Short mmCIF file of C-alpha atoms in Angstrom, two decimals:
data_model
loop_
_atom_site.label_atom_id
_atom_site.label_comp_id
_atom_site.label_asym_id
_atom_site.label_seq_id
_atom_site.Cartn_x
_atom_site.Cartn_y
_atom_site.Cartn_z
CA MET F 1 0.00 0.00 0.00
CA GLN F 2 1.37 3.41 -0.98
CA THR F 3 0.79 5.85 1.84
CA SER F 4 3.01 8.73 0.73
CA VAL F 5 4.87 10.13 -2.25
CA LEU F 6 8.01 8.63 -0.73
CA ASN F 7 6.73 5.18 -1.76
CA TRP F 8 6.69 6.44 -5.34
CA LEU F 9 10.17 7.90 -5.05
CA ASP F 10 11.70 4.78 -3.53
CA ASN F 11 10.22 2.68 -6.36
CA THR F 12 11.41 4.91 -9.21
CA ALA F 13 14.82 5.49 -7.59
CA SER F 14 15.28 1.73 -7.67
CA ALA F 15 13.81 1.06 -11.11
CA TYR F 16 15.50 4.02 -12.86
CA ALA F 17 18.60 4.47 -10.70
CA ASP F 18 20.98 5.67 -13.43
CA LYS F 19 18.43 7.54 -15.53
CA VAL F 20 18.49 11.36 -15.54
CA MET F 21 15.62 12.67 -13.44
CA PHE F 22 16.07 16.47 -13.52
CA THR F 23 18.11 18.71 -15.80
CA ASP F 24 18.78 22.44 -15.46
CA SER F 25 20.94 24.79 -17.51
CA ASN F 26 24.08 23.71 -15.65
CA SER F 27 23.74 20.11 -14.54
CA THR F 28 21.76 16.87 -14.30
CA ILE F 29 20.82 14.49 -11.50
CA THR F 30 19.83 10.84 -11.72
CA PHE F 31 17.01 9.17 -9.81
CA ALA F 32 19.45 7.46 -7.44
CA GLU F 33 21.39 10.67 -6.83
CA PHE F 34 18.18 12.61 -6.22
CA ASN F 35 16.94 10.04 -3.72
CA LYS F 36 20.28 10.07 -1.92
CA LEU F 37 20.02 13.85 -1.54
CA THR F 38 16.56 13.58 -0.01
CA ILE F 39 17.92 11.06 2.49
CA SER F 40 20.81 13.39 3.40
CA VAL F 41 18.51 16.38 3.85
CA CYS F 42 16.22 14.22 5.99
CA SER F 43 19.14 13.00 8.11
CA PHE F 44 20.05 16.61 8.81
CA LEU F 45 16.51 17.90 9.43
CA ALA F 46 14.93 15.02 11.33
CA SER F 47 16.65 15.84 14.64
CA LYS F 48 15.92 19.55 14.27
CA SER F 49 12.19 19.50 13.47
CA ASN F 50 8.95 18.15 14.83
CA PRO F 51 6.65 15.82 12.87
CA TYR F 52 4.03 17.58 10.73
CA SER F 53 5.87 20.91 10.96
CA PRO F 54 6.55 23.21 7.99
CA VAL F 55 10.01 23.65 6.48
CA VAL F 56 10.41 26.78 4.35
CA VAL F 57 12.44 26.17 1.18
CA MET F 58 13.71 29.23 -0.69
CA SER F 59 15.76 28.00 -3.62
CA GLY F 60 16.18 28.73 -7.31
CA ARG F 61 15.24 26.99 -10.55
CA HIS F 62 17.71 24.13 -10.33
CA ILE F 63 17.91 20.38 -9.80
CA TYR F 64 18.43 20.52 -6.02
CA THR F 65 15.28 22.46 -5.11
CA SER F 66 12.90 19.52 -5.37
CA ALA F 67 15.36 17.34 -3.47
CA CYS F 68 15.06 19.75 -0.55
CA TYR F 69 11.27 19.54 -0.81
CA LEU F 70 11.33 15.75 -0.60
CA GLY F 71 14.06 15.80 2.04
CA ALA F 72 11.75 17.80 4.28
CA VAL F 73 9.00 15.27 3.60
CA ARG F 74 11.31 12.36 4.51
CA ALA F 75 11.94 14.12 7.82
CA GLY F 76 8.22 13.75 8.58
CA CYS F 77 7.57 17.41 7.79
CA PHE F 78 6.01 19.27 4.88
CA TYR F 79 7.52 21.96 2.70
CA ALA F 80 6.50 25.56 2.13
CA PRO F 81 8.26 26.85 -1.02
CA MET F 82 9.03 30.56 -1.42
CA ASP F 83 10.18 32.47 -4.50
CA ALA F 84 13.17 34.64 -3.54
CA THR F 85 12.44 37.04 -6.43
CA MET F 86 9.26 38.23 -4.70
CA PRO F 87 9.39 41.52 -2.76
CA VAL F 88 10.79 41.17 0.76
CA SER F 89 7.55 42.42 2.28
CA ARG F 90 5.64 39.64 0.52
CA LEU F 91 8.10 37.01 1.72
CA ASN F 92 7.72 38.35 5.25
CA GLN F 93 3.95 38.04 4.96
CA ILE F 94 4.32 34.38 4.03
CA LEU F 95 6.71 33.79 6.93
CA GLY F 96 4.21 35.49 9.23
CA VAL F 97 1.56 32.96 8.21
CA ILE F 98 3.69 29.79 8.16
CA LYS F 99 5.61 30.51 11.41
CA SER F 100 8.23 27.91 10.60
CA ASP F 101 11.24 27.10 12.79
CA ASN F 102 13.40 25.96 9.88
CA MET F 103 14.35 27.36 6.48
CA ILE F 104 16.49 25.83 3.75
CA VAL F 105 18.00 28.34 1.33
CA ASP F 106 20.51 27.94 -1.48
CA ARG F 107 23.67 29.99 -1.20
CA GLU F 108 22.59 32.28 -4.03
CA HIS F 109 19.67 33.58 -1.96
CA LEU F 110 21.25 33.48 1.50
CA GLU F 111 21.57 37.26 1.82
CA ILE F 112 17.88 37.66 1.02
CA ALA F 113 17.06 35.09 3.70
CA LYS F 114 19.16 37.03 6.23
CA SER F 115 17.20 40.21 5.45
CA LEU F 116 13.82 38.62 6.26
CA ASP F 117 11.84 38.78 9.48
CA PHE F 118 12.64 35.19 10.32
CA ASN F 119 13.71 34.09 13.79
CA GLY F 120 14.12 30.39 13.06
CA ASN F 121 17.08 28.36 11.87
CA VAL F 122 18.45 29.03 8.38
CA TYR F 123 20.31 26.16 6.73
CA VAL F 124 22.30 26.52 3.51
CA MET F 125 21.26 23.88 1.01
CA GLU F 126 24.79 23.24 -0.28
CA ASP F 127 25.94 22.51 3.29
CA ILE F 128 23.37 19.81 4.03
CA ILE F 129 22.80 17.86 0.82
CA ASP F 130 25.81 15.63 1.58
CA PHE F 131 25.00 15.18 5.27
CA PRO F 132 25.82 11.65 6.56
CA VAL F 133 22.88 9.26 6.49
CA ASP F 134 21.26 8.39 9.81
CA ASN F 135 19.11 5.29 9.25
CA ILE F 136 17.62 5.38 12.74
CA LEU F 137 16.35 8.90 12.22
CA LEU F 138 15.14 7.98 8.72
CA ASP F 139 13.01 5.10 9.94
CA LYS F 140 11.58 7.11 12.82
CA ALA F 141 10.71 10.11 10.61
CA VAL F 142 8.95 8.06 7.93
CA SER F 143 6.89 6.25 10.57
CA ASN F 144 5.10 9.53 11.26
CA LEU F 145 3.69 9.77 7.73
CA ASN F 146 0.33 8.58 6.45
CA GLU F 147 -1.68 9.41 3.35
CA THR F 148 -3.53 12.31 5.02
CA SER F 149 -0.30 13.93 6.23
CA PRO F 150 0.34 17.40 4.78
CA LEU F 151 2.76 17.38 1.85
CA TYR F 152 3.17 21.08 1.03
CA VAL F 153 1.73 24.56 1.52
CA ILE F 154 1.36 26.74 -1.58
CA PHE F 155 0.57 30.44 -1.05
CA THR F 156 -2.05 32.26 -3.11
CA SER F 157 -3.46 35.77 -3.08
CA GLY F 158 -5.75 36.71 -0.17
CA SER F 159 -8.54 39.32 -0.22
CA THR F 160 -7.43 40.77 3.15
CA GLY F 161 -3.97 41.54 1.82
CA VAL F 162 -2.44 38.50 3.54
CA PRO F 163 -1.55 35.50 1.33
CA LYS F 164 -3.40 32.23 1.96
CA GLY F 165 -1.45 29.03 2.53
CA VAL F 166 -3.25 26.12 0.85
CA ILE F 167 -2.30 22.79 2.50
CA THR F 168 -2.31 19.68 0.30
CA SER F 169 -2.01 16.12 1.62
CA HIS F 170 -0.05 13.22 0.16
CA HIS F 171 -3.28 11.46 -0.80
CA SER F 172 -4.76 14.44 -2.62
CA LEU F 173 -1.60 15.00 -4.64
CA MET F 174 -1.30 11.30 -5.45
CA CYS F 175 -4.92 11.17 -6.64
CA TYR F 176 -4.33 14.16 -8.92
CA ILE F 177 -1.06 12.91 -10.39
CA ASP F 178 -2.62 9.49 -11.04
CA ALA F 179 -5.57 11.07 -12.85
CA VAL F 180 -3.75 13.65 -14.97
CA SER F 181 -0.99 11.21 -16.00
CA LYS F 182 -3.67 8.91 -17.44
CA VAL F 183 -5.29 11.70 -19.46
CA LEU F 184 -1.94 12.93 -20.81
CA ASP F 185 -0.64 9.37 -21.19
CA ILE F 186 2.60 10.27 -19.40
CA ASN F 187 5.07 7.38 -19.28
CA ASP F 188 8.71 6.76 -18.43
CA SER F 189 9.86 7.76 -21.91
CA ASP F 190 8.47 11.30 -21.54
CA VAL F 191 10.61 14.36 -20.96
CA MET F 192 8.76 17.26 -19.32
CA GLY F 193 9.66 20.89 -20.04
CA ASN F 194 9.17 22.88 -16.84
CA GLN F 195 7.92 26.45 -17.21
CA SER F 196 6.30 27.22 -13.87
CA PRO F 197 8.27 28.53 -10.87
CA LEU F 198 8.98 25.58 -8.59
CA ASP F 199 7.07 27.24 -5.74
CA TYR F 200 3.91 27.54 -7.86
CA ILE F 201 1.09 24.98 -7.98
CA ALA F 202 1.53 24.15 -11.69
CA ALA F 203 5.04 22.83 -10.99
CA VAL F 204 3.70 19.78 -9.11
CA ARG F 205 3.26 17.98 -12.43
CA ASP F 206 6.88 18.56 -13.43
CA ILE F 207 8.08 17.45 -10.00
CA TYR F 208 5.85 14.45 -9.40
CA PHE F 209 5.56 12.88 -12.88
CA PRO F 210 9.20 11.79 -12.53
CA ILE F 211 8.66 10.68 -8.93
CA LYS F 212 5.55 8.66 -9.81
CA ILE F 213 6.25 7.38 -13.31
CA GLY F 214 9.96 7.67 -14.06
CA ALA F 215 9.62 10.50 -16.58
CA SER F 216 12.33 13.19 -16.70
CA THR F 217 12.01 16.97 -16.30
CA VAL F 218 14.05 19.75 -17.86
CA ILE F 219 13.97 22.99 -15.83
CA ILE F 220 13.96 25.67 -18.52
CA PRO F 221 15.74 28.98 -17.79
CA LYS F 222 13.20 31.70 -17.09
CA ASN F 223 14.73 34.20 -19.53
CA GLU F 224 14.12 31.87 -22.50
CA PHE F 225 10.37 32.45 -22.29
CA SER F 226 10.99 35.95 -23.64
CA MET F 227 13.15 34.47 -26.42
CA PRO F 228 10.92 31.77 -27.92
CA THR F 229 13.32 30.61 -30.62
CA GLU F 230 15.89 29.84 -27.91
CA LEU F 231 13.08 28.25 -25.90
CA PHE F 232 12.21 25.91 -28.76
CA GLU F 233 15.91 25.13 -29.30
CA THR F 234 16.12 24.07 -25.65
CA LEU F 235 13.06 21.85 -26.08
CA ASN F 236 14.66 20.19 -29.09
CA LYS F 237 18.10 19.87 -27.52
CA ASN F 238 16.57 18.02 -24.57
CA LYS F 239 14.04 16.09 -26.71
CA VAL F 240 11.13 17.39 -24.63
CA THR F 241 7.92 15.44 -25.32
CA ALA F 242 5.40 16.94 -22.88
CA LEU F 243 4.56 20.43 -21.63
CA CYS F 244 2.22 21.50 -18.83
CA TRP F 245 2.31 25.27 -19.15
CA SER F 246 0.27 28.29 -18.22
CA VAL F 247 -1.84 29.81 -20.98
CA ALA F 248 0.53 32.81 -20.96
CA GLY F 249 3.48 30.50 -21.61
CA VAL F 250 1.71 28.88 -24.55
CA GLU F 251 0.65 32.23 -26.01
CA LEU F 252 4.05 33.90 -26.14
CA PRO F 253 5.84 31.78 -28.79
CA ALA F 254 2.77 32.04 -31.03
CA LYS F 255 2.54 35.81 -30.50
CA LEU F 256 6.21 36.34 -31.35
CA GLY F 257 6.25 34.18 -34.48
CA ALA F 258 8.59 31.46 -33.19
CA PHE F 259 6.95 28.80 -35.38
CA ASP F 260 8.10 30.67 -38.49
CA ILE F 261 11.69 29.86 -37.50
CA ILE F 262 11.68 26.59 -35.53
CA LYS F 263 9.31 23.96 -34.16
CA PRO F 264 9.48 21.69 -31.10
CA GLU F 265 10.30 18.51 -33.02
CA TYR F 266 9.74 15.97 -30.25
CA LEU F 267 6.61 17.40 -28.63
CA LYS F 268 3.67 14.99 -28.29
CA LYS F 269 1.56 16.40 -25.42
CA LEU F 270 0.64 19.92 -24.34
CA CYS F 271 -1.71 20.83 -21.53
CA PHE F 272 -2.44 24.40 -20.47
CA SER F 273 -4.24 26.04 -17.57
CA GLY F 274 -4.40 29.15 -15.41
CA SER F 275 -6.69 31.30 -17.55
CA VAL F 276 -8.88 31.19 -20.66
CA MET F 277 -6.95 30.18 -23.77
CA PRO F 278 -7.24 32.69 -26.67
CA CYS F 279 -7.72 30.23 -29.51
CA LYS F 280 -6.11 32.46 -32.11
CA TYR F 281 -2.81 31.37 -30.51
CA LEU F 282 -3.79 27.75 -29.98
CA LYS F 283 -4.66 27.68 -33.68
CA ILE F 284 -1.04 28.54 -34.51
CA TRP F 285 0.18 25.62 -32.37
CA GLN F 286 -2.29 23.24 -34.00
CA GLU F 287 -1.31 24.28 -37.51
CA ALA F 288 2.39 23.90 -36.73
CA LEU F 289 2.05 20.69 -34.67
CA PRO F 290 -1.16 18.94 -35.78
CA ASP F 291 -0.36 15.58 -34.16
CA VAL F 292 0.15 16.90 -30.62
CA LEU F 293 -2.38 16.05 -27.89
CA TYR F 294 -3.82 19.37 -26.60
CA VAL F 295 -5.59 19.42 -23.22
CA ASN F 296 -7.30 22.38 -21.55
CA GLN F 297 -7.26 22.15 -17.74
CA TYR F 298 -9.24 24.06 -15.14
CA GLY F 299 -9.14 24.13 -11.36
CA PRO F 300 -8.03 25.91 -8.18
CA THR F 301 -5.10 25.21 -5.86
CA GLU F 302 -7.66 24.17 -3.23
CA ALA F 303 -8.49 21.14 -5.41
CA THR F 304 -4.86 20.15 -6.11
CA ALA F 305 -4.02 22.06 -9.27
CA SER F 306 -6.77 21.09 -11.75
CA CYS F 307 -10.14 19.41 -11.41
CA THR F 308 -11.45 19.22 -15.00
CA TYR F 309 -9.95 18.63 -18.43
CA TYR F 310 -10.96 18.95 -22.05
CA VAL F 311 -9.12 17.16 -24.84
CA VAL F 312 -9.10 19.51 -27.83
CA GLU F 313 -9.89 17.23 -30.73
CA GLU F 314 -11.37 19.87 -33.03
CA LYS F 315 -9.39 22.37 -35.09
CA VAL F 316 -9.97 25.71 -33.39
CA ASN F 317 -10.64 29.10 -34.98
CA ASP F 318 -9.79 32.56 -33.70
CA ASP F 319 -13.18 32.87 -32.00
CA THR F 320 -13.42 29.34 -30.57
CA VAL F 321 -14.20 29.23 -26.85
CA LEU F 322 -12.95 26.01 -25.29
CA PRO F 323 -15.02 24.27 -22.62
CA ILE F 324 -13.27 23.18 -19.43
CA GLY F 325 -14.44 19.63 -19.91
CA LYS F 326 -15.24 16.91 -17.44
CA PRO F 327 -13.93 16.00 -13.99
CA TYR F 328 -10.73 14.09 -13.54
CA GLU F 329 -10.94 10.72 -11.83
CA ASN F 330 -11.62 11.19 -8.08
CA TYR F 331 -13.15 14.65 -8.66
CA THR F 332 -16.84 15.51 -8.48
CA ILE F 333 -18.23 18.79 -9.85
CA THR F 334 -21.52 20.24 -8.58
CA LEU F 335 -23.18 23.47 -9.74
CA LEU F 336 -25.01 25.46 -7.07
CA ASN F 337 -27.29 28.50 -7.10
CA ASP F 338 -26.77 31.45 -4.76
CA ASP F 339 -29.23 29.87 -2.30
CA SER F 340 -27.16 26.65 -2.22
CA THR F 341 -29.73 24.68 -4.22
CA ALA F 342 -28.85 22.54 -7.23
CA THR F 343 -28.60 24.44 -10.51
CA ALA F 344 -31.18 23.36 -13.10
CA GLU F 345 -29.98 21.51 -16.20
CA GLY F 346 -28.55 23.92 -18.76
CA GLU F 347 -28.38 26.81 -16.27
CA ILE F 348 -25.31 28.64 -14.96
CA GLY F 349 -24.22 27.99 -11.38
CA GLU F 350 -21.20 28.20 -9.12
CA ILE F 351 -18.64 25.45 -9.75
CA CYS F 352 -18.09 23.42 -6.56
CA VAL F 353 -15.54 20.63 -6.22
CA SER F 354 -15.56 17.60 -3.95
CA GLY F 355 -13.59 14.41 -3.56
CA PRO F 356 -10.40 13.14 -1.89
CA ILE F 357 -8.41 15.76 -3.77
CA LEU F 358 -9.56 18.71 -1.66
CA ALA F 359 -6.92 20.61 0.28
CA LEU F 360 -6.69 20.22 4.04
CA GLY F 361 -7.54 23.92 4.32
CA TYR F 362 -5.71 27.23 4.81
CA TYR F 363 -2.69 27.06 7.07
CA GLY F 364 -3.26 28.74 10.41
CA ASP F 365 -6.71 30.01 9.39
CA VAL F 366 -9.45 27.75 10.73
CA GLU F 367 -12.15 30.37 10.23
CA ARG F 368 -11.44 30.93 6.54
CA THR F 369 -11.09 27.18 6.02
CA ALA F 370 -14.56 26.62 7.46
CA GLN F 371 -15.98 29.30 5.16
CA SER F 372 -14.42 27.87 1.99
CA PHE F 373 -14.56 24.12 2.63
CA MET F 374 -18.14 23.52 3.64
CA GLN F 375 -20.64 20.69 3.94
CA ASN F 376 -22.30 19.88 0.63
CA PRO F 377 -25.74 21.50 1.01
CA LEU F 378 -27.24 18.79 -1.22
CA ASN F 379 -26.15 16.04 1.18
CA ARG F 380 -27.75 15.94 4.63
CA ASN F 381 -26.84 12.35 5.44
CA TYR F 382 -23.08 12.27 6.01
CA ARG F 383 -20.01 14.52 6.00
CA GLU F 384 -19.06 15.56 2.48
CA LEU F 385 -16.97 18.67 2.06
CA ILE F 386 -17.07 20.81 -1.08
CA TYR F 387 -14.94 23.76 -2.15
CA LYS F 388 -16.84 26.65 -3.69
CA THR F 389 -14.57 28.01 -6.42
CA GLY F 390 -16.33 31.32 -7.03
CA ASP F 391 -16.29 30.44 -10.75
CA LEU F 392 -19.46 30.10 -12.80
CA GLY F 393 -20.12 27.20 -15.13
CA LYS F 394 -22.76 25.38 -17.14
CA TRP F 395 -23.10 21.80 -18.42
CA ASN F 396 -23.74 21.86 -22.17
CA GLU F 397 -25.93 19.40 -24.05
CA GLN F 398 -22.98 17.00 -24.43
CA GLY F 399 -22.38 16.95 -20.66
CA ILE F 400 -19.24 19.05 -20.99
CA LEU F 401 -18.61 21.85 -18.50
CA GLU F 402 -18.35 25.41 -19.86
CA PHE F 403 -16.69 28.28 -18.01
CA HIS F 404 -18.73 31.46 -17.54
CA GLY F 405 -16.46 33.77 -15.56
CA ARG F 406 -16.01 34.77 -11.93
CA LYS F 407 -18.76 35.11 -9.35
CA ASP F 408 -16.79 37.34 -7.02
CA ARG F 409 -13.75 39.57 -7.36
CA GLN F 410 -11.07 36.93 -7.63
CA ILE F 411 -9.48 36.86 -11.08
CA LYS F 412 -7.00 34.83 -13.09
CA HIS F 413 -4.24 37.00 -14.57
CA MET F 414 -1.08 35.73 -16.29
CA GLY F 415 -1.79 32.27 -14.88
CA HIS F 416 -2.05 33.52 -11.29
CA ARG F 417 -5.08 33.89 -9.05
CA ILE F 418 -5.40 37.42 -7.71
CA GLU F 419 -7.83 38.86 -5.20
CA LEU F 420 -8.71 42.38 -6.36
CA GLY F 421 -9.22 43.21 -2.70
CA GLU F 422 -5.50 42.67 -2.15
CA ILE F 423 -4.70 45.22 -4.87
CA GLU F 424 -6.96 47.72 -3.10
CA GLU F 425 -5.49 46.99 0.35
CA THR F 426 -2.00 47.56 -1.06
CA ALA F 427 -3.01 50.85 -2.69
CA LYS F 428 -4.54 52.08 0.58
CA GLN F 429 -1.10 51.78 2.20
CA ILE F 430 0.04 54.74 0.06
CA THR F 431 -0.23 58.06 1.92
CA GLY F 432 -1.52 59.95 -1.12
CA ILE F 433 -4.51 57.65 -1.76
CA THR F 434 -7.81 58.22 0.08
CA ASP F 435 -10.06 55.79 -1.82
CA CYS F 436 -9.59 53.22 -4.56
CA CYS F 437 -11.10 50.36 -6.55
CA SER F 438 -9.36 47.68 -8.62
CA LEU F 439 -10.96 46.02 -11.65
CA TYR F 440 -9.81 43.61 -14.32
CA TYR F 441 -10.39 44.14 -18.04
CA LYS F 442 -10.40 40.56 -19.20
CA ASP F 443 -10.45 41.30 -22.95
CA LYS F 444 -7.11 43.14 -22.80
CA GLU F 445 -5.82 41.35 -19.68
CA HIS F 446 -5.23 44.69 -17.99
CA LEU F 447 -5.31 45.16 -14.24
CA TYR F 448 -6.84 48.58 -13.43
CA LEU F 449 -6.53 50.74 -10.32
CA PHE F 450 -8.91 53.68 -9.93
CA TYR F 451 -7.99 55.97 -7.06
CA VAL F 452 -8.76 59.25 -5.33
CA GLY F 453 -5.87 61.30 -3.95
CA ASP F 454 -2.74 63.21 -4.90
CA ALA F 455 -0.34 60.29 -5.29
CA THR F 456 1.31 60.04 -8.69
CA SER F 457 1.19 57.00 -10.95
CA LYS F 458 4.95 56.64 -10.57
CA GLU F 459 4.69 56.58 -6.77
CA ILE F 460 1.95 53.96 -6.95
CA VAL F 461 3.87 51.69 -9.32
CA LEU F 462 7.05 51.96 -7.25
CA HIS F 463 5.15 51.04 -4.09
CA PHE F 464 3.49 48.04 -5.73
CA ARG F 465 6.80 46.81 -7.11
CA LYS F 466 8.27 46.90 -3.60
CA VAL F 467 5.55 44.83 -1.94
CA LEU F 468 3.88 42.61 -4.55
CA PRO F 469 4.94 40.30 -7.41
CA ALA F 470 5.19 41.90 -10.84
CA PHE F 471 2.02 40.22 -12.10
CA MET F 472 0.02 42.08 -9.40
CA VAL F 473 1.18 45.58 -10.38
CA PRO F 474 -1.74 47.47 -12.04
CA ARG F 475 -1.20 48.12 -15.74
CA LYS F 476 -3.71 51.01 -15.91
CA ILE F 477 -3.79 53.60 -13.11
CA ILE F 478 -6.55 56.23 -13.28
CA ASN F 479 -6.89 59.21 -10.91
CA LEU F 480 -10.47 60.41 -10.24
CA ASP F 481 -11.93 63.24 -8.19
CA LYS F 482 -14.17 60.67 -6.51
CA LEU F 483 -15.29 57.09 -7.11
CA PRO F 484 -18.79 56.72 -8.59
CA THR F 485 -21.26 55.16 -6.14
CA LEU F 486 -24.59 53.35 -6.22
CA PRO F 487 -27.63 54.45 -4.14
CA ASN F 488 -26.55 52.04 -1.39
CA GLY F 489 -23.17 53.77 -1.15
CA LYS F 490 -21.17 50.96 -2.76
CA THR F 491 -18.73 51.66 -5.58
CA ASP F 492 -20.40 51.70 -9.01
CA MET F 493 -18.11 49.26 -10.80
CA GLN F 494 -20.14 49.32 -14.01
CA THR F 495 -19.44 53.03 -14.40
CA LEU F 496 -15.75 52.45 -13.76
CA LYS F 497 -15.75 49.84 -16.50
CA THR F 498 -16.56 52.58 -19.04
CA TYR F 499 -12.91 53.62 -18.65
CA PHE F 500 -11.77 50.29 -20.09
CA LYS F 501 -10.00 50.66 -23.41
#
């Protein structure tokens, strides 16, 4: 019986010992070498941490990062990845939520780690990956794990201005990887091309397909995504066969005309997620690579990455709108009305997810967890939790789920979930702003900030760049004498939308 992802890793490390598991721009690591590193990290950590405690990992896009993740897991803990390129204030917010006693950081980012508001122990990755193995500690640490143990915490945007830490268990992750690998037909001959930051939810496929199946993953340098011909050359050099990318990552090579110069010669499978795919760009991929399997995925972090999929068998046109498909194995989708009743056939309702793939909740936030992961109102007979996504959907006549936008003010932008309330809370920190409202113009993918006050656009942008990731900096900043209001005193967002252009 497989109770944790470590069972997967032990199996593949034995079956594919000398095979390359991860490749970055500088080096490679085999399955056996990777597993040995996780054992060394565990041997170091196990005596310094408590079972079921978080270990922060702040490391770059290289082959050792995931080994630190799994080393923390071997120690009976779970990992909380952080992206060192984020603003220091954002990193401090995450540390304030996770309250970890231990952090692993690579030497490249050590000075950043020292600048953070962190009172725990900081360990340099390069100093511990060769730590002597302690088999007694190893056996004791693993004995603490079961399939419901937390595996990782991924942080997403929060409406209060504080990021939310979504906790995922071993079992939930294993259910998801099992399901998506079947749909994409991932096998041990596949080579994944990693696009997503390793601290981001989409990276779990690139990390765990090798661990589960024996596939390999190439960690692509971030700068190559702005140079698509070099990107495609890297895919060909490494004989990459499968990509699980954000919609933004798929769009860019098509936008910049990369297919006129070079094509990914070995590519067989491409899945995309994170936002709605503009089919004028997917059409370019299909015309250049007609034999590739294209899969549209949809789903929130709270349901382990993606909960539905749609295999794109038709040839798309510029105006094609792709459905989001049907549930993965072990996922159940329910549509609910505002009054928590079942949505009638053919009507639009809120997409709700249930099944063993739901997250354990939000780290350190029992109240918000209870609000978001609630008893299924259609089931009064036994405990069945559902997650209300805030997205709207409709089953079409073929029983395929269609996406119909957001119910609330949470958006998807550049593959990331953003709470517009967090944009507003950040703007209110600026002395020269007395009132504000943030909106998203989906057609142009522009994040707007409307504000009242004497702050300049330059001051606003500089402040946002200091405290939030680049994808959360408003693209359009509009100064108004006052915000339009409705009779009830609330901001008139429809009037503000007339500024969209």
